[in-house]
Amino acid sequence: MQRTILHCDMNNFYASVECMLDQSLRGHPVAVGGDPENRHGIILAKNYEAKKFGIQTGEALWQARNKCHNLIIVPPHYEQYMKYSRLAHEIYLDYTNQVEPYGMDECWLDVSGSIRGSGEQIGNEIRQRMKDELGLTISVGVSFNNYRKGSIHTF
Ligand SMILES: [Mg+2]
């Protein structure tokens, strides 16, 4: 049987949540950075404006600041990321009960034979709902794979 699988990936997740919650950040280069005092002084996420300056996830905060002097670095708010990850998950569950999370911002959805439409229709609907209901953007990829017994790996 051919399966229809959606890969849903929330864009710039940590940075997008920060910019959604704090309007004053919008339109500015923003990065979420770990705490330098705990030796976690690295970029954890960045928005599109910061990306334009070549800011990269994993680089040191001082390196990022060298690339963009106006970079706004905010600390992570993991409880908020958990909350929006959960809310996204609830949207996915409207389409299928076969949701496999990968990290906080990615999921695979098996929407094979869904009465809610084709993979593409469901993907577009999910993208729109994320925007309208959560104020976040998401990329959705549709793929097909042939199911063989034992070929689904869960973790
Ligand atoms: Mg992502």
Coordinates of C-alpha atoms and ligand atoms in Angstrom, one line a residue:
M1 CA 0.0 0.0 0.0
Q2 CA 1.3 3.4 -0.8
R3 CA 1.4 5.8 2.1
T4 CA 1.2 9.6 2.0
I5 CA 3.5 11.2 4.5
L6 CA 3.7 14.8 5.3
H7 CA 6.9 16.3 6.8
C8 CA 6.0 19.4 8.8
D9 CA 8.7 21.7 9.9
M10 CA 8.0 25.0 11.8
N11 CA 10.2 27.7 10.4
N12 CA 12.9 29.2 12.6
F13 CA 10.9 27.8 15.4
Y14 CA 12.4 29.4 18.6
A15 CA 13.0 32.7 16.9
S16 CA 9.5 32.7 15.3
V17 CA 7.9 32.1 18.7
E18 CA 9.8 35.0 20.2
C19 CA 8.9 37.4 17.4
M20 CA 5.3 36.3 17.6
L21 CA 5.1 36.9 21.3
D22 CA 6.9 40.2 21.3
Q23 CA 5.8 42.4 18.4
S24 CA 8.6 44.9 19.0
L25 CA 11.0 42.3 17.7
R26 CA 9.4 42.0 14.3
G27 CA 11.3 43.2 11.3
H28 CA 14.6 43.3 13.3
P29 CA 17.4 40.7 13.1
V30 CA 16.7 38.5 16.1
A31 CA 18.5 35.4 17.4
V32 CA 17.8 33.2 20.4
G33 CA 21.0 32.7 22.3
G34 CA 22.1 30.5 25.1
D35 CA 23.5 31.9 28.4
P36 CA 27.2 32.9 28.0
E37 CA 27.6 32.6 31.8
N38 CA 26.8 29.0 31.7
R39 CA 29.1 28.5 28.7
H40 CA 26.1 28.1 26.4
G41 CA 26.8 31.3 24.6
I42 CA 25.8 30.1 21.2
I43 CA 23.0 30.9 18.6
L44 CA 20.1 28.5 19.0
A45 CA 17.9 30.0 16.4
K46 CA 17.6 33.1 14.2
N47 CA 14.9 34.8 12.1
Y48 CA 15.0 35.6 8.4
E49 CA 16.3 39.1 9.0
A50 CA 19.3 37.7 11.0
K51 CA 19.9 35.0 8.4
K52 CA 20.5 37.7 5.8
F53 CA 23.6 38.6 7.8
G54 CA 24.9 35.1 7.6
I55 CA 24.1 34.3 11.3
Q56 CA 24.3 30.6 11.8
T57 CA 22.9 28.3 14.5
G58 CA 25.6 27.0 16.7
E59 CA 28.0 29.9 16.3
A60 CA 29.2 31.9 19.3
L61 CA 27.2 35.0 20.2
W62 CA 30.3 37.2 19.7
Q63 CA 30.7 35.9 16.2
A64 CA 27.1 36.6 15.4
R65 CA 27.4 40.1 16.8
N66 CA 30.4 40.7 14.6
K67 CA 28.3 39.9 11.6
C68 CA 25.4 42.0 12.6
H69 CA 25.9 44.8 15.1
N70 CA 22.2 45.4 15.5
L71 CA 21.4 41.8 16.2
I72 CA 18.9 41.4 19.1
I73 CA 19.7 38.3 21.1
V74 CA 17.0 37.0 23.4
P75 CA 17.2 34.2 25.9
P76 CA 15.3 31.0 25.2
H77 CA 11.8 30.5 26.7
Y78 CA 11.5 26.7 26.5
E79 CA 8.1 26.6 28.2
Q80 CA 6.7 28.7 25.4
Y81 CA 8.3 26.5 22.7
M82 CA 6.8 23.4 24.4
K83 CA 3.4 25.1 24.5
Y84 CA 3.4 26.0 20.8
S85 CA 4.9 22.6 19.9
R86 CA 1.9 21.1 21.7
L87 CA -0.6 23.4 20.0
A88 CA 0.9 22.5 16.6
H89 CA 0.6 18.8 17.5
E90 CA -3.1 19.3 18.3
I91 CA -3.7 20.7 14.8
Y92 CA -1.9 17.7 13.3
L93 CA -4.1 15.4 15.3
D94 CA -7.2 16.9 13.5
Y95 CA -5.9 15.1 10.3
T96 CA -4.4 11.9 11.6
N97 CA -3.6 10.0 14.7
Q98 CA -0.3 8.9 13.2
V99 CA 2.0 11.7 14.2
E100 CA 5.6 11.1 14.8
P101 CA 7.4 14.1 16.4
Y102 CA 11.1 14.7 15.7
G103 CA 12.4 17.3 18.1
M104 CA 10.2 20.2 19.1
D105 CA 9.5 21.6 15.7
E106 CA 9.2 18.7 13.2
C107 CA 6.7 16.0 12.7
W108 CA 5.9 13.3 10.3
L109 CA 2.2 12.7 9.6
D110 CA 0.8 9.7 7.9
V111 CA -2.3 11.0 6.1
S112 CA -2.8 8.0 3.8
G113 CA -6.4 7.7 2.7
S114 CA -7.5 10.7 4.8
I115 CA -11.0 11.9 4.3
R116 CA -9.7 15.4 4.8
G117 CA -8.2 15.5 1.3
S118 CA -5.0 14.8 -0.6
G119 CA -1.6 15.2 1.0
E120 CA -1.2 18.5 -0.7
Q121 CA -4.6 19.8 0.3
I122 CA -4.0 18.8 3.9
G123 CA -0.5 20.4 3.9
N124 CA -1.9 23.7 2.6
E125 CA -4.7 23.6 5.2
I126 CA -2.2 23.0 8.0
R127 CA 0.1 25.8 6.8
Q128 CA -2.9 28.2 6.8
R129 CA -4.1 27.1 10.2
M130 CA -0.7 27.5 11.8
K131 CA -0.6 31.0 10.5
D132 CA -4.1 31.9 11.5
E133 CA -4.3 30.1 14.8
L134 CA -0.8 30.2 16.2
G135 CA 0.8 33.1 14.2
L136 CA 3.7 30.8 13.1
T137 CA 4.8 29.6 9.7
I138 CA 5.5 26.1 8.7
S139 CA 7.0 24.3 5.7
V140 CA 5.3 21.1 4.7
G141 CA 6.7 18.5 2.3
V142 CA 4.6 15.7 0.8
S143 CA 6.1 12.3 0.1
F144 CA 5.0 8.9 -0.7
N145 CA 6.4 5.6 0.4
N146 CA 5.5 2.0 -0.1
Y147 CA 4.7 0.4 3.2
R148 CA 6.4 -2.9 4.0
K149 CA 5.7 -4.7 7.2
G150 CA 8.3 -3.7 9.8
S151 CA 9.4 -0.7 7.8
I152 CA 8.0 1.9 10.1
H153 CA 10.5 2.9 12.7
T154 CA 9.2 4.7 15.8
F155 CA 11.3 6.5 18.3
Ligands
MG1 MG 12.3 23.9 11.9

